[in-house]
XYZ file of C-alpha atoms in Angstrom:
739
model
C 96.371 79.125 121.184
C 96.875 75.716 122.806
C 96.320 74.023 119.452
C 98.969 76.194 117.783
C 101.498 75.620 120.580
C 100.921 71.860 120.566
C 101.465 71.752 116.787
C 104.739 73.650 117.118
C 106.047 71.542 120.008
C 105.087 68.298 118.241
C 106.891 69.331 115.057
C 110.003 70.326 116.986
C 110.120 67.027 118.894
C 109.451 64.982 115.759
C 112.259 66.693 113.880
C 114.698 66.107 116.711
C 113.793 62.425 116.775
C 114.460 61.888 113.073
C 117.719 60.367 111.966
C 120.636 58.534 113.478
C 122.414 59.058 116.766
C 123.964 62.324 117.780
C 126.992 63.642 115.929
C 129.594 66.019 117.265
C 129.439 69.525 115.827
C 132.905 69.316 114.306
C 131.966 66.098 112.468
C 129.345 67.802 110.322
C 130.566 68.275 106.758
C 127.819 69.187 104.337
C 130.163 69.600 101.410
C 128.569 71.750 98.755
C 125.093 71.554 100.306
C 123.754 75.105 100.412
C 122.665 75.463 104.028
C 121.931 79.187 103.855
C 118.793 79.516 101.726
C 120.474 81.561 98.958
C 123.618 83.558 98.311
C 123.148 86.978 99.795
C 120.075 86.176 101.877
C 122.137 86.714 104.988
C 125.099 89.020 105.442
C 127.755 88.067 102.818
C 130.793 86.235 104.159
C 133.098 88.898 102.748
C 131.200 91.622 104.608
C 133.607 92.447 107.430
C 132.154 94.651 110.158
C 132.093 98.299 109.162
C 132.509 97.687 105.421
C 130.012 98.889 102.830
C 128.839 95.320 102.192
C 128.013 94.883 105.883
C 126.147 98.189 106.144
C 124.310 98.555 102.818
C 120.476 98.598 103.084
C 120.372 97.075 99.583
C 123.114 95.717 97.354
C 123.772 93.261 94.556
C 126.002 90.208 94.561
C 129.102 89.982 92.373
C 127.615 86.671 91.172
C 124.340 88.271 90.062
C 122.936 87.402 86.642
C 120.030 89.876 86.807
C 119.233 93.080 88.754
C 118.786 92.340 92.451
C 118.632 93.982 95.869
C 119.880 91.986 98.863
C 118.364 93.132 102.179
C 119.789 91.757 105.435
C 118.296 91.109 108.858
C 120.444 93.932 110.250
C 118.652 96.481 108.096
C 115.245 95.036 109.022
C 115.960 95.409 112.742
C 117.332 98.928 112.321
C 114.891 100.589 109.935
C 111.698 98.552 109.471
C 108.708 98.945 111.785
C 108.589 96.141 114.389
C 104.940 95.774 113.315
C 105.932 95.515 109.643
C 105.600 92.797 107.027
C 107.582 91.921 103.906
C 106.213 94.917 101.972
C 107.788 97.305 104.483
C 111.113 95.480 104.096
C 111.392 95.435 100.295
C 109.985 98.935 99.717
C 113.512 100.344 100.145
C 114.663 98.718 96.875
C 114.763 100.611 93.560
C 111.666 100.338 91.328
C 109.492 99.111 94.223
C 106.611 101.081 95.715
C 103.650 100.569 98.007
C 102.181 101.978 101.222
C 100.056 100.550 104.058
C 96.914 102.702 104.320
C 96.291 101.850 108.009
C 99.861 102.231 109.279
C 103.069 100.157 109.053
C 102.072 96.478 108.987
C 98.492 97.312 110.053
C 96.837 96.635 106.691
C 97.669 94.815 103.496
C 100.002 96.493 101.031
C 100.139 95.794 97.313
C 103.719 96.355 96.186
C 104.493 97.413 92.617
C 107.749 96.384 90.891
C 108.754 98.320 87.754
C 105.045 98.849 87.074
C 104.237 95.142 87.446
C 101.359 94.775 89.891
C 101.228 92.328 92.756
C 99.975 89.295 90.818
C 102.577 89.736 88.052
C 105.638 88.660 90.046
C 106.486 85.813 92.423
C 107.036 85.868 96.142
C 108.888 82.934 97.676
C 109.722 81.898 101.230
C 112.889 79.800 101.561
C 112.621 79.211 97.818
C 108.960 78.080 97.838
C 106.558 80.217 95.771
C 103.279 81.113 97.505
C 100.214 83.155 96.650
C 96.502 83.097 95.967
C 95.011 80.429 93.737
C 92.569 82.581 91.749
C 95.553 84.658 90.644
C 99.083 84.691 92.085
C 98.481 87.762 94.261
C 99.667 88.033 97.867
C 98.430 89.193 101.269
C 101.282 90.998 102.966
C 100.057 90.658 106.576
C 98.734 87.105 106.349
C 101.743 84.780 106.543
C 105.108 86.185 107.720
C 105.572 89.148 110.076
C 108.910 90.954 109.952
C 110.026 89.216 113.161
C 110.360 85.838 111.372
C 112.029 87.124 108.184
C 115.810 86.719 108.143
C 116.428 88.638 104.920
C 115.138 89.274 101.424
C 116.471 89.283 97.875
C 114.468 91.242 95.312
C 115.188 89.849 91.836
C 113.937 92.077 89.053
C 113.706 89.485 86.303
C 112.662 85.858 85.618
C 115.996 84.492 86.849
C 117.255 81.168 85.536
C 115.266 78.091 84.530
C 115.338 76.907 88.168
C 113.435 79.993 89.387
C 109.917 78.682 89.986
C 106.446 80.152 90.417
C 103.273 81.104 88.564
C 104.446 84.640 87.711
C 108.127 84.735 86.741
C 106.659 87.371 84.413
C 107.813 90.385 86.465
C 110.458 89.024 88.840
C 110.602 87.565 92.341
C 110.655 88.795 95.934
C 112.560 86.086 97.822
C 112.008 85.982 101.591
C 114.124 83.838 103.914
C 113.704 82.485 107.407
C 116.195 83.491 110.065
C 119.568 81.759 110.196
C 119.961 79.489 113.267
C 122.183 80.753 116.069
C 125.118 78.596 117.076
C 124.626 79.290 120.797
C 121.570 79.074 123.024
C 119.642 82.263 123.649
C 116.223 83.738 124.087
C 114.701 87.180 124.177
C 111.661 89.410 124.361
C 110.559 92.497 122.450
C 107.882 94.998 123.386
C 106.830 97.870 121.173
C 104.280 100.630 121.716
C 103.207 103.253 119.227
C 100.696 105.617 117.709
C 97.016 104.527 117.444
C 97.321 102.377 120.546
C 99.651 100.024 118.680
C 101.394 97.377 120.750
C 103.524 94.405 119.890
C 104.866 91.604 122.078
C 107.362 89.145 120.674
C 109.462 86.326 122.089
C 112.071 84.044 120.548
C 114.145 81.031 121.541
C 117.356 79.744 119.906
C 118.620 76.373 121.080
C 122.059 76.670 119.543
C 123.668 73.388 118.482
C 122.254 70.537 120.563
C 124.965 67.888 120.722
C 122.632 65.442 122.457
C 120.229 65.710 119.521
C 122.635 65.231 116.635
C 123.730 68.901 116.486
C 120.174 69.973 115.717
C 119.091 73.578 116.139
C 115.632 74.709 117.193
C 114.150 78.177 116.677
C 110.833 79.296 118.176
C 109.149 82.649 117.625
C 105.904 84.167 118.897
C 104.573 87.525 117.695
C 101.447 89.334 118.930
C 100.274 92.568 117.312
C 97.293 94.719 118.215
C 96.329 98.223 117.051
C 93.386 100.582 116.574
C 94.964 101.618 113.254
C 95.069 104.995 111.517
C 91.813 104.496 109.591
C 88.729 105.031 111.752
C 87.423 101.779 113.170
C 90.062 99.639 111.414
C 91.396 97.568 114.305
C 93.753 94.634 113.860
C 94.791 91.793 116.152
C 97.180 89.074 115.019
C 99.203 86.204 116.442
C 102.023 84.331 114.720
C 103.712 81.112 115.882
C 106.808 79.905 114.040
C 109.194 76.983 114.531
C 112.260 76.020 112.520
C 114.380 72.935 113.175
C 117.581 71.940 111.384
C 119.380 68.650 111.913
C 122.346 67.032 110.174
C 121.730 63.428 109.150
C 125.117 61.857 108.741
C 127.962 64.046 107.529
C 126.481 65.194 104.204
C 122.737 65.669 104.647
C 120.751 68.442 106.286
C 117.071 68.195 107.260
C 115.098 71.405 107.768
C 111.563 71.482 109.164
C 109.664 74.764 109.227
C 106.117 75.698 110.237
C 104.380 79.033 110.693
C 100.795 79.697 111.811
C 99.048 83.063 111.629
C 95.687 84.255 113.014
C 94.410 87.755 112.162
C 91.212 89.578 113.022
C 90.414 92.838 111.230
C 87.608 95.329 111.508
C 87.425 96.714 107.974
C 85.223 96.949 104.896
C 85.909 94.504 102.086
C 86.315 97.550 99.848
C 89.534 99.068 101.172
C 89.936 101.817 98.586
C 89.437 104.754 100.950
C 86.897 107.567 101.394
C 85.410 109.781 98.711
C 86.431 113.439 98.572
C 83.138 114.381 100.240
C 83.661 111.854 103.040
C 87.256 112.947 103.672
C 86.173 116.629 103.729
C 83.496 115.870 106.314
C 85.193 113.211 108.443
C 88.906 113.384 107.604
C 91.331 111.604 105.280
C 91.341 108.590 107.581
C 87.588 108.022 107.410
C 86.578 104.394 107.033
C 84.120 103.005 109.623
C 81.797 104.483 112.257
C 79.507 103.547 115.144
C 76.183 104.144 113.354
C 74.201 100.869 112.871
C 72.117 102.526 110.121
C 75.258 103.096 108.017
C 77.082 100.942 105.473
C 80.222 101.926 107.419
C 79.139 100.544 110.782
C 81.977 98.659 112.508
C 79.571 95.882 113.505
C 78.875 95.110 109.837
C 82.492 94.915 108.615
C 84.977 92.353 109.895
C 87.365 89.675 108.660
C 89.196 86.708 110.148
C 92.138 85.083 108.405
C 93.922 81.898 109.386
C 97.007 80.794 107.477
C 99.717 78.182 107.815
C 102.922 77.460 105.913
C 105.127 74.392 106.442
C 107.863 72.460 104.673
C 110.353 69.618 105.066
C 113.602 70.168 103.172
C 116.312 67.548 102.633
C 119.644 68.659 101.191
C 122.224 65.954 100.478
C 125.692 65.626 99.034
C 126.166 62.156 97.483
C 129.786 62.378 96.423
C 131.309 62.425 92.936
C 129.898 65.950 92.477
C 126.234 64.981 92.976
C 123.895 66.985 95.246
C 120.143 66.975 95.703
C 117.722 69.424 97.302
C 114.070 68.492 97.889
C 111.336 70.556 99.572
C 107.959 69.001 100.374
C 105.531 71.733 101.436
C 101.983 72.820 102.117
C 100.318 76.128 102.902
C 96.757 77.302 103.430
C 94.726 80.504 103.510
C 91.251 80.883 105.034
C 89.563 84.285 104.693
C 86.084 84.683 106.233
C 84.607 88.141 105.675
C 81.353 89.892 106.560
C 81.058 93.284 104.875
C 78.556 95.871 103.714
C 78.426 96.380 99.979
C 79.092 100.089 99.362
C 81.000 102.318 101.808
C 80.986 105.330 99.436
C 77.320 106.314 99.714
C 76.654 105.734 96.016
C 74.043 103.093 96.899
C 71.067 103.845 99.131
C 70.254 101.440 101.989
C 67.614 98.805 101.327
C 67.623 95.047 100.821
C 65.285 92.815 98.855
C 64.239 91.012 102.008
C 62.434 94.086 103.304
C 59.359 95.850 102.033
C 59.420 98.745 99.611
C 61.387 101.640 101.050
C 63.158 99.612 103.734
C 66.439 101.016 105.048
C 68.181 97.735 105.854
C 71.916 97.510 105.095
C 72.862 94.972 102.387
C 76.049 92.975 102.823
C 78.030 89.927 101.817
C 79.368 86.752 103.414
C 82.639 86.065 101.564
C 84.923 83.059 101.790
C 88.263 82.550 100.068
C 89.770 79.291 101.298
C 92.478 77.127 99.773
C 95.066 74.461 100.562
C 98.215 74.003 98.455
C 100.521 70.945 98.333
C 103.777 70.830 96.428
C 107.243 69.410 95.970
C 110.376 71.004 94.531
C 113.262 68.742 93.547
C 116.654 69.852 92.257
C 119.731 67.771 91.452
C 123.154 69.153 90.562
C 126.265 67.538 89.136
C 129.622 69.279 89.279
C 131.544 68.685 86.057
C 134.904 69.934 84.848
C 133.107 72.318 82.491
C 130.642 73.653 85.080
C 127.559 72.816 87.099
C 124.581 70.948 85.612
C 121.210 71.354 87.296
C 117.918 69.557 86.609
C 114.679 69.379 88.547
C 110.930 69.561 88.625
C 108.256 71.510 90.453
C 104.948 69.769 91.204
C 102.005 71.517 92.863
C 98.268 71.001 93.458
C 95.827 73.451 94.999
C 92.165 73.145 95.990
C 90.038 76.245 96.544
C 86.591 76.835 97.978
C 85.186 80.317 97.369
C 81.737 81.742 97.894
C 79.872 84.999 98.269
C 76.348 85.210 99.702
C 74.010 88.181 100.029
C 73.146 89.312 103.560
C 70.684 91.602 105.281
C 73.065 92.985 107.901
C 70.358 94.909 109.750
C 68.461 91.697 110.449
C 71.471 89.962 111.957
C 73.622 88.801 109.016
C 70.969 86.470 107.597
C 70.956 85.429 103.942
C 68.537 87.308 101.706
C 65.973 84.725 100.427
C 64.669 87.026 97.694
C 68.041 87.173 95.873
C 67.393 84.326 93.451
C 69.445 82.740 90.691
C 68.623 81.930 87.070
C 66.989 78.553 86.461
C 67.499 75.692 87.004
C 69.115 76.767 90.278
C 66.856 78.545 92.727
C 69.191 78.574 95.696
C 68.726 81.952 97.304
C 71.377 84.508 98.158
C 74.281 82.902 96.328
C 76.324 85.298 94.207
C 78.710 82.413 93.612
C 79.615 79.087 95.209
C 82.713 77.798 93.493
C 85.349 75.112 93.863
C 88.474 75.192 91.726
C 91.896 73.616 91.463
C 95.270 74.226 89.827
C 97.862 71.548 89.068
C 101.282 72.140 87.589
C 104.345 70.192 86.514
C 107.363 72.272 85.523
C 110.568 70.357 84.716
C 113.704 72.377 83.999
C 117.372 72.006 83.095
C 120.287 74.446 83.032
C 124.051 74.400 82.885
C 126.388 76.894 84.552
C 129.231 76.701 82.059
C 132.609 77.933 83.292
C 133.422 79.368 79.884
C 136.643 81.131 80.790
C 138.505 82.906 83.606
C 135.800 84.520 85.708
C 133.185 83.907 82.996
C 129.998 81.919 83.652
C 127.450 81.332 80.896
C 124.181 79.668 81.923
C 121.707 78.473 79.279
C 118.526 76.781 80.456
C 115.021 75.749 79.553
C 111.791 75.256 81.518
C 108.650 73.447 80.380
C 105.419 74.822 81.865
C 102.318 72.639 82.096
C 99.379 74.039 84.097
C 95.791 72.861 84.330
C 93.120 75.061 85.886
C 89.718 73.497 86.697
C 86.435 74.874 88.000
C 83.510 72.902 89.462
C 80.987 75.520 90.522
C 77.477 75.038 91.783
C 76.972 78.680 90.846
C 79.843 80.342 89.002
C 80.983 83.878 89.557
C 79.556 86.506 87.154
C 77.462 84.077 85.030
C 75.632 82.699 88.104
C 75.227 79.401 86.267
C 76.683 75.940 86.981
C 80.192 75.499 85.607
C 82.391 72.435 85.194
C 85.360 73.181 82.975
C 89.104 72.678 82.672
C 91.825 74.309 80.574
C 95.511 73.452 80.239
C 98.259 75.976 79.516
C 101.624 74.917 78.132
C 104.696 76.828 77.089
C 108.472 76.465 76.806
C 110.664 79.143 78.335
C 114.341 79.610 77.317
C 116.958 81.322 79.489
C 120.502 82.615 78.983
C 122.578 84.518 81.539
C 126.199 85.642 81.571
C 128.360 86.819 84.472
C 131.919 88.049 83.916
C 134.163 88.743 86.895
C 136.402 91.540 85.615
C 138.315 91.821 88.891
C 137.701 90.454 92.400
C 135.712 93.651 93.060
C 133.960 94.237 89.717
C 131.559 92.128 87.629
C 129.186 92.581 84.712
C 126.185 90.471 83.738
C 123.614 90.079 80.982
C 120.312 88.244 80.805
C 117.915 87.053 78.144
C 114.936 85.248 79.638
C 111.303 84.423 79.066
C 108.801 84.823 81.884
C 105.123 83.916 82.100
C 101.989 84.494 84.162
C 99.186 82.006 84.756
C 95.806 83.202 83.390
C 93.463 84.577 86.044
C 90.545 82.493 87.334
C 88.220 85.217 86.033
C 88.807 83.782 82.555
C 86.399 81.007 83.674
C 83.614 83.475 84.473
C 82.036 82.931 81.047
C 79.640 80.410 79.551
C 82.236 78.326 77.710
C 85.863 78.560 78.927
C 86.964 76.094 76.225
C 86.792 79.094 73.865
C 89.706 80.721 75.707
C 93.240 80.883 74.397
C 95.516 78.320 76.054
C 98.626 80.503 75.737
C 99.673 82.234 78.997
C 100.912 85.810 79.150
C 104.656 86.017 78.462
C 107.504 88.451 78.951
C 110.846 88.638 77.167
C 113.553 90.235 79.297
C 116.786 91.863 78.123
C 118.959 93.146 80.971
C 122.528 94.417 81.430
C 124.220 95.285 84.700
C 127.457 96.055 86.503
C 128.361 95.450 90.164
C 131.264 96.943 92.109
C 132.414 96.354 95.674
C 135.153 97.642 97.935
C 135.466 98.070 101.670
C 134.129 101.631 101.438
C 131.810 101.501 98.443
C 129.315 98.992 97.117
C 127.338 99.917 94.019
C 125.544 98.532 90.981
C 123.529 99.746 88.014
C 121.431 98.107 85.306
C 119.445 98.706 82.135
C 116.365 96.701 81.187
C 113.774 96.234 78.478
C 110.853 93.856 78.910
C 108.405 93.043 76.135
C 105.100 91.792 77.523
C 103.095 89.887 74.916
C 99.970 87.709 74.779
C 98.049 90.028 77.101
C 95.036 88.026 78.314
C 91.896 90.115 77.732
C 88.167 89.622 77.157
C 86.921 89.703 73.549
C 83.949 91.739 74.882
C 81.415 89.303 73.436
C 78.571 87.747 75.383
C 76.946 84.346 75.786
C 78.548 81.363 74.071
C 80.885 83.651 72.076
C 82.539 85.194 75.136
C 86.221 84.281 75.500
C 89.570 85.499 76.764
C 92.156 85.931 74.019
C 95.774 87.065 73.664
C 95.943 90.630 72.407
C 98.753 93.185 72.559
C 100.934 93.890 75.553
C 103.228 96.405 77.259
C 106.854 97.458 76.828
C 108.811 98.170 80.018
C 112.129 100.064 79.942
C 114.312 101.595 82.589
C 117.560 102.216 84.394
C 118.245 101.409 88.064
C 121.125 101.963 90.473
C 121.931 101.566 94.169
C 124.992 102.267 96.284
C 126.374 102.661 99.809
C 129.505 104.669 100.707
C 131.279 104.482 104.074
C 132.383 107.975 105.136
C 134.064 106.899 108.349
C 133.635 107.302 112.123
C 130.478 105.196 111.887
C 128.807 107.308 109.178
C 127.644 106.030 105.782
C 125.398 107.312 103.012
C 123.021 105.299 100.856
C 121.209 106.116 97.628
C 119.212 104.348 94.971
C 117.093 105.394 92.044
C 115.195 104.237 89.010
C 113.655 105.749 85.919
C 110.842 103.487 84.725
C 108.644 103.443 81.643
C 105.703 101.111 81.000
C 103.689 101.822 77.858
C 100.858 99.982 76.140
C 101.728 98.435 72.771
C 98.258 99.398 71.486
C 97.903 103.029 72.616
C 101.474 104.099 73.383
C 100.150 105.433 76.708
C 101.604 104.748 80.149
C 99.732 101.902 81.849
C 97.944 102.284 85.172
C 99.717 102.053 88.540
C 103.224 102.259 87.066
C 105.317 104.931 88.868
C 107.617 106.770 86.479
C 110.531 106.748 88.934
C 111.655 105.928 92.438
C 114.531 107.361 94.464
C 115.919 106.927 97.955
C 118.565 108.769 99.937
C 119.711 107.810 103.391
C 122.191 108.380 106.149
C 123.378 105.523 108.366
C 125.295 105.554 111.650
C 126.693 102.817 113.819
C 129.374 103.218 116.479
C 129.569 101.919 120.010
C 126.120 101.489 121.545
C 124.421 103.883 119.085
C 122.820 103.026 115.765
C 120.671 105.180 113.486
C 119.210 105.389 110.004
C 117.309 108.082 108.135
C 115.833 106.967 104.808
C 114.016 109.368 102.462
C 112.131 107.821 99.545
C 110.282 109.339 96.591
C 107.715 107.414 94.551
C 107.035 108.998 91.183
C 103.731 109.967 89.588
C 101.465 107.207 88.288
C 98.224 107.013 86.310
C 95.500 105.230 88.245
C 93.350 104.011 85.343
C 94.114 102.772 81.859
C 94.115 105.327 79.043
C 90.739 105.738 77.369
C 90.450 107.963 74.284
C 86.733 108.429 74.921
C 87.317 110.196 78.241
C 87.347 114.027 78.501
C 90.544 116.007 78.024
C 90.983 116.505 81.786
C 90.976 112.738 82.397
C 94.457 113.225 83.828
C 92.794 113.813 87.191
C 93.263 110.048 87.606
C 96.975 110.564 88.048
C 98.701 110.527 91.435
C 101.617 112.929 91.713
C 104.938 111.929 93.264
C 104.854 111.456 97.016
C 107.705 111.457 99.537
C 108.365 109.655 102.786
C 111.118 109.828 105.407
C 111.646 107.206 108.140
C 113.960 107.600 111.136
C 115.317 104.857 113.370
C 117.556 105.403 116.431
C 118.673 102.739 118.910
C 120.903 102.453 121.969
C 122.248 99.103 123.191
C 123.315 98.267 126.754
C 125.364 95.138 127.350
C 124.765 92.946 130.416
C 122.260 95.379 131.954
C 120.341 93.195 134.438
C 119.202 89.717 135.566
C 121.629 87.814 133.389
C 120.561 89.516 130.190
C 123.218 89.849 127.497
C 121.839 92.901 125.761
C 119.090 95.488 126.137
C 118.279 97.469 123.007
C 116.100 100.585 123.205
C 114.798 101.863 119.882
C 112.724 104.739 118.519
C 111.242 104.596 115.012
C 109.471 107.577 113.463
C 107.622 106.948 110.194
C 106.681 109.678 107.720
C 108.870 112.069 109.691
C 107.849 115.047 107.519
C 104.139 114.305 108.130
C 103.189 114.257 104.443
C 99.610 113.272 103.541
C 99.614 113.210 99.761
C 97.324 111.002 97.687
C 98.757 107.543 97.018
C 95.830 105.924 95.164
C 92.616 106.830 93.337
C 89.949 104.246 92.498
C 87.313 105.293 89.980
C 83.735 105.003 91.268
C 80.385 104.637 89.551
C 80.561 108.376 88.871
C 83.291 110.875 89.657
C 81.833 112.008 93.047
C 82.228 108.426 94.260
C 85.895 108.047 93.353
C 87.866 106.761 96.360
C 91.166 108.124 97.659
C 93.917 106.744 99.850
C 96.459 109.044 101.474
C 99.819 108.742 103.131
C 99.510 107.777 106.761
C 100.610 110.789 108.870
C 103.621 110.832 111.166
C 103.650 107.949 113.614
C 106.170 106.426 115.990
C 106.999 103.228 117.803
C 109.156 102.846 120.912
C 110.653 99.393 121.401
C 112.701 97.498 123.931
C 114.420 94.209 123.128
C 116.120 92.090 125.781
C 118.408 89.197 124.806
C 119.414 86.496 127.289
């Protein structure tokens, strides 16, 4: 803890020391520098208190060029679990789905967007894309707890050429840090809930520091601890975050941000849930136990994760219409896991280290560790005809992954009888692999003011990615591997936004997205055989946005053609390769709206009808819900605030269609499941000891206590299929004091 605190304090002091002498607050003029991460990330300027734009849980901007859902900090504080993460925040949006199997924010959640799985869309923080390096998947609990997120914008599409990341394929979830307060303040939050859940959080806002050049400093500490809903699945995490902003002169803004996260889980590396037999005997929440002769023993299954995320951002206005924005960043992920190999009971105990008939428990020592460095540069020039934008994204990552066999019964020692093919005879190594990814992606676009209220934005992005592997023992082949492959493509973009009236706009988008090939494409003898063409998507989208004081609404239509699907050719040895074959067509309609009834009452609704079908079979792909819908009531008047949100996630197949399976193969289909969350708070002003505000809040999750199936994972045979269920009704009681 001391190390984390010293890092935060050092960064804060360093940032305050940078730059010239202090400037008065009223002397700061940043011109057209965009000091608020992105339009809509925080409450819109036009959103007067009590209007639909100020209240809406999700909404689109009148300047939108693709379907989006803007989610503000106000909604997060009112309706999202204090223990939550970004997945709990964005799940309210149309076409998004995902549940935490261990309770809100108590286990990782894989969110689905329009049927695109987690590694098929980007997630950014303050505009910086982040994710795993083997594929661009994400770990929802590992970087940013809800307490440090200032807002989110879900963009269902590739965006413009300046939208960056390794998976513009399906869209982007944009997360933003909290906006600095203009006045000094600090506060504390405590929260207690079901499963012995407790959270302690503290924040500090410096306000504008005139003696430090009008800098602002934000500090945040968040501690979470819980026994969790799943048996034996405890979690303990600590997050430390600092953000400093300082004007340099009258037209430059420096932002320094750093976040550190430590998590300890007790859980099996296979988190797919119990079998039907296990849930019948032990309950739907069965996971781990206290039996040291079992694969599911708590002492054999634990994980530690340490992450950090930091950036320096310099935004400058140079005059004559020129502006620049540069972000230099780094982030890291370090997952160290000890786990047994089969929690379902399909495999009998016994390791190779013991004699014939031994009952020792086999396990693994798994590491996934990487460090990423990058820089994002954008320059804009305001012209009479519109706004020109050019830039480049540069990034380099280095990964170190391994998996070793263990005999857990004998004290987590490596199994010396688990040998490798010649010439390597290093025992117990399933793989020991280093890899790297480098990318350079220059782009250019022009926001052409084509007529009254009409903006037309063509653009182009050039993608150049090189993935390299240098493995002592490679995954799957268990042979040495030293290989490199480059992927290149050109992506065109065209968006249109027409302001029909000050309160009504329409937009259209044509855009190409892409997804970096998975590292598993290197798990063959000769990766040079692979196709060098990444997976691509072609997006066609139309939408309309309307806003008034009492009603904010939008709707859109989309069709996405996914081509160049990256699949194995099913050959072996030197002929094995990954090739581009077929794809998926996605279609749908989405809408969201908030209406102010009056006297503090509002209603909210959203919905989507989604279709995702294979180009080869015409069948719906796996894990693609056929619809989503939400209905909510909101209240805010005087000291009282409340929200009740009811969401339905439609049915979804859990495995890909296979014509060779029996006629009743539809048992791998999860039916629609429903969830209702209630939040009620009461605020007291100036209650005690100089405090400005005391807020008491009750959140009840899954109010109707549903426990339907949310996921099925096929096992070795049908009796060993694994099931996850809705977490039953739970609650959290919170108190927040602001000073």
